[in-house]
Each structure stands twice: as structure tokens, then as C-alpha cells.
mmCIF file of C-alpha atoms in Angstrom:
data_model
loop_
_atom_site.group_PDB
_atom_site.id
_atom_site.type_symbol
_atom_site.label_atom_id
_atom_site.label_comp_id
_atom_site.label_asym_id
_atom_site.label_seq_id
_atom_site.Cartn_x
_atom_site.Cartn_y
_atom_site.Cartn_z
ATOM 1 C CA UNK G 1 -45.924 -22.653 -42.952
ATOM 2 C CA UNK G 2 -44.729 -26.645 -43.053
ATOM 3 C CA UNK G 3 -41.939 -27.029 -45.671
ATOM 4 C CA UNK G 4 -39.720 -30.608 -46.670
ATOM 5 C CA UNK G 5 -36.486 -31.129 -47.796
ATOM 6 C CA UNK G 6 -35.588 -31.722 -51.139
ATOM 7 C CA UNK G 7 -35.584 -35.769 -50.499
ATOM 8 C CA UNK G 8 -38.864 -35.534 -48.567
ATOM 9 C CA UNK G 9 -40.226 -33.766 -51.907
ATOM 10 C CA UNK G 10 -38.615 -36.450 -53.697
ATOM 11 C CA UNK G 11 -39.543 -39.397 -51.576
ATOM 12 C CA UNK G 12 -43.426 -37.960 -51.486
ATOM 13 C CA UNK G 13 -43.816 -37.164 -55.026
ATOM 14 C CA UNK G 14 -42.196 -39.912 -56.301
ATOM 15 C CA UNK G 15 -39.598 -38.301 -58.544
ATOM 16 C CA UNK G 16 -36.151 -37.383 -57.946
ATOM 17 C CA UNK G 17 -34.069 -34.653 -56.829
ATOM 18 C CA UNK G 18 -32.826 -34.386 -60.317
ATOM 19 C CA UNK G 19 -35.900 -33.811 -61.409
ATOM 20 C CA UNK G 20 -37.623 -31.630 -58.461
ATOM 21 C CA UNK G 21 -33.884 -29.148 -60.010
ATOM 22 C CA UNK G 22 -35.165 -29.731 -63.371
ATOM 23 C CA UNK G 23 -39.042 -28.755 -63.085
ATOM 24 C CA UNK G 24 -37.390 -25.831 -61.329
ATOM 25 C CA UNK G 25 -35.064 -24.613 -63.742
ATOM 26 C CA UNK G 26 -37.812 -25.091 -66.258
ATOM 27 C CA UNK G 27 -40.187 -22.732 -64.745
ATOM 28 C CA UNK G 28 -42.955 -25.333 -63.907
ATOM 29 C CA UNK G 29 -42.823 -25.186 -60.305
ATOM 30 C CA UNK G 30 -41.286 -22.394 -58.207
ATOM 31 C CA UNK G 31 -39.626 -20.352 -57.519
ATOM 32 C CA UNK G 32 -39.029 -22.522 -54.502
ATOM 33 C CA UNK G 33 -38.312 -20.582 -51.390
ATOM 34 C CA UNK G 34 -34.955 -21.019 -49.722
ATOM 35 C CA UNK G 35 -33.958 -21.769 -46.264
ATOM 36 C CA UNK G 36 -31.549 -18.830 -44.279
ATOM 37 C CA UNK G 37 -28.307 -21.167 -45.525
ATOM 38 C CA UNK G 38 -29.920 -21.196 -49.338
ATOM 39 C CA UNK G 39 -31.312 -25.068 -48.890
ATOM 40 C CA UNK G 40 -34.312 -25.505 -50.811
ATOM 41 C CA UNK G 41 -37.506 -25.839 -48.545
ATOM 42 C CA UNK G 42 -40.663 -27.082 -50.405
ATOM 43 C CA UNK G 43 -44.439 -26.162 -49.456
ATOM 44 C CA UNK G 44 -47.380 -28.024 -49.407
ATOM 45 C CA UNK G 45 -48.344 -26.148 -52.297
ATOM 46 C CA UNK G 46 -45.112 -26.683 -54.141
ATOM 47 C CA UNK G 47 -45.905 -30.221 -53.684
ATOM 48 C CA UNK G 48 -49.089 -30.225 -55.310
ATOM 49 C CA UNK G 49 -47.411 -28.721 -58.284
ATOM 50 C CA UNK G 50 -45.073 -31.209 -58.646
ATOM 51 C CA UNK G 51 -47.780 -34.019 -58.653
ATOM 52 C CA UNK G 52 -49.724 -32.144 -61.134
ATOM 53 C CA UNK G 53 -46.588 -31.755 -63.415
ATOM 54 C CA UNK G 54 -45.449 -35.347 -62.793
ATOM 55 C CA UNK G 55 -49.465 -36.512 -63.653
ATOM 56 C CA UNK G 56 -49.144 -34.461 -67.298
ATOM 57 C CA UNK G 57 -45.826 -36.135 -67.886
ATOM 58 C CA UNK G 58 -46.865 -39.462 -67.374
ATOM 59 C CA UNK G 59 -50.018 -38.586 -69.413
ATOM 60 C CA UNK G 60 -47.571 -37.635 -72.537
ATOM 61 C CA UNK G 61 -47.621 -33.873 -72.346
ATOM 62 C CA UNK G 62 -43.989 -32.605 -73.133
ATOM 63 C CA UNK G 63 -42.135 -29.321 -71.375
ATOM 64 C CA UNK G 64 -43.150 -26.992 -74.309
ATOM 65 C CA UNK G 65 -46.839 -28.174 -73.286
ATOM 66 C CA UNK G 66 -46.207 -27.863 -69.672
ATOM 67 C CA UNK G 67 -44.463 -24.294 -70.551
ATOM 68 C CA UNK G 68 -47.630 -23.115 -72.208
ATOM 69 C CA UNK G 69 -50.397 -24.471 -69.192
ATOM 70 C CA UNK G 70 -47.844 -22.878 -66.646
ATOM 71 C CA UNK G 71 -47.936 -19.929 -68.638
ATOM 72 C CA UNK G 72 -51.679 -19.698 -68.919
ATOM 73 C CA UNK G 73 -52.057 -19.878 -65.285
ATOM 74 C CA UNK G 74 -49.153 -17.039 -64.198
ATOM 75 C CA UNK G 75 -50.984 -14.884 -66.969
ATOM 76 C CA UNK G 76 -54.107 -15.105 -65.485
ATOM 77 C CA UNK G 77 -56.294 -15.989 -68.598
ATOM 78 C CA UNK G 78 -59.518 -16.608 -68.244
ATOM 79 C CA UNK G 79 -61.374 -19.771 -67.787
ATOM 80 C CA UNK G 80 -62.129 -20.410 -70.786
ATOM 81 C CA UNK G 81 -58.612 -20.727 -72.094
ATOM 82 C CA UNK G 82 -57.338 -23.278 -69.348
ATOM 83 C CA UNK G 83 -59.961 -25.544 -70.249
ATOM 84 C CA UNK G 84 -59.441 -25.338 -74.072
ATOM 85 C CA UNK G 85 -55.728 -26.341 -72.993
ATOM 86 C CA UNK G 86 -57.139 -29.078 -71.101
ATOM 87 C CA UNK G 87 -59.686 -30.361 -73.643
ATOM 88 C CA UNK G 88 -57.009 -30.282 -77.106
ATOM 89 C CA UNK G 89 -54.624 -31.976 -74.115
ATOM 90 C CA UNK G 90 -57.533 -34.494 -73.212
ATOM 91 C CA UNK G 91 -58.526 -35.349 -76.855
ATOM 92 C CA UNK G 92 -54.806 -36.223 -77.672
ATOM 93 C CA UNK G 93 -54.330 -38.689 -74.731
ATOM 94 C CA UNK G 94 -57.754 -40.019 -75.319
ATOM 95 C CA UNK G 95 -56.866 -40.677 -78.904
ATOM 96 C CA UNK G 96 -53.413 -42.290 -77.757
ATOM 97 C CA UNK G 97 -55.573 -44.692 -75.813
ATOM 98 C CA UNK G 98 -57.433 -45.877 -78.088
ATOM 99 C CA UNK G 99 -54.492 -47.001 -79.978
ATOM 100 C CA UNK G 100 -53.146 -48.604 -77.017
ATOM 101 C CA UNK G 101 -56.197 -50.222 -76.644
ATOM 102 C CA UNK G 102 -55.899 -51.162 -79.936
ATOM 103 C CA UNK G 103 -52.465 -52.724 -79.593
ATOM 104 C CA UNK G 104 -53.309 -54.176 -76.899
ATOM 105 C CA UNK G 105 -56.227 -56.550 -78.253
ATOM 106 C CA UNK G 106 -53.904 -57.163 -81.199
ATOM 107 C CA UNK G 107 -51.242 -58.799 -78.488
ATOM 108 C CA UNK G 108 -54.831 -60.669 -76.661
ATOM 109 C CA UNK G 109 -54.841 -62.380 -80.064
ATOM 110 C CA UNK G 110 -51.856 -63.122 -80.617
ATOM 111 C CA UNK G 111 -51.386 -64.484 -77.058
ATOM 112 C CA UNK G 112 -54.318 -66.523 -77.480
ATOM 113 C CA UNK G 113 -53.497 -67.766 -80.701
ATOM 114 C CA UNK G 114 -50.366 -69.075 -79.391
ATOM 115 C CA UNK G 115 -51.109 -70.611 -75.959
#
């Protein structure tokens, strides 16, 4: 099995160290496996993990959101309750876009209305 360093994690998912420690202590990713002198060596699939964390973060979902999807999965629920997760997640951030969207056409006008 391939593993990284720490700053190869870092430097491929685009987050820090910091934050690779943090997700850890957190329980969202891990437990990551350590090397024979207790460095931290990251897998493939530890990478995905962080991606998928870093996506809901940037998409507005908070740790006690993360907590509860991370949860769901290690519990092994069914199907049925990772996707109503996903869908109450979904229909948040879709609603948050459309008042982005919003604000953002209100800034078009006022841009155009002072050019």
C-alpha cells in the first residue's frame, strides 16, 4: 500500500497540515496509520476523505454536520439515511445559492448603474 507524508497530503489536497491534525482529531478522517517512528503516513483512501471533507466545508457544512455524515457511514445505516443527509444538506446549499445569486444581480445593477 502507497502512503504520503503529511505535506504531500497537504500539498495534494490543498489544505494544511494544521488542518489534515484537525480533521483528525475531529474524527472525520482516520485514524491515520503511523509509520514504525510514529510519523503519520496517509493512504490513497485517506486522501479521498480529506477531499470529500474539504468539498462539504467549502460547500458550508459545519463539523457538527460533518460529525453526523461521518457518523452515519461508521454506523453502517442504510441507504436511505445517507441520502436524506445528503438531500436536507443539498436543499440548504441550493437555497444559499439562490441568495447569492440574488446578491449577485443586485451588485450587476448596481455596477451597471454606475459605469
Amino acid at each position: 500500500m502507497t502512503t504520503v507524508t503529511p505535506a504531500t497530503a497537504a500539498d495534494r489536497t490543498g489544505v494544511s497540515i494544521d488542518t489534515l491534525r484537525y480533521y483528525e482529531r475531529e474524527g472525520l478522517i482516520g485514524p491515520i496509520r503511523r509509520s514504525a517512528g510514529g510519523r503519520r503516513e496517509y493512504t490513497e483512501d485517506d486522501l479521498f476523505w480529506i477531499g470529500l471533507v474539504t468539498c462539504f466545508r467549502e460547500a458550508g457544512l459545519g463539523i457538527a454536520d460533518l460529525r453526523e455524515f461521518v457518523a452515519i457511514l461508521r454506523a453502517e445505516h442504510s441507504p436511505q439515511d445517507r441520502v436524506a443527509f445528503l438531500r436536507e444538506r443539498r436543499a440548504t446549499l441550493q437555497q444559499r445559492a439562490a441568495a447569492l445569486s440574488r446578491a449577485m444581480e443586485v451588485l450587476d445593477d448596481k455596477i451597471a448603474y454606475y459605469s
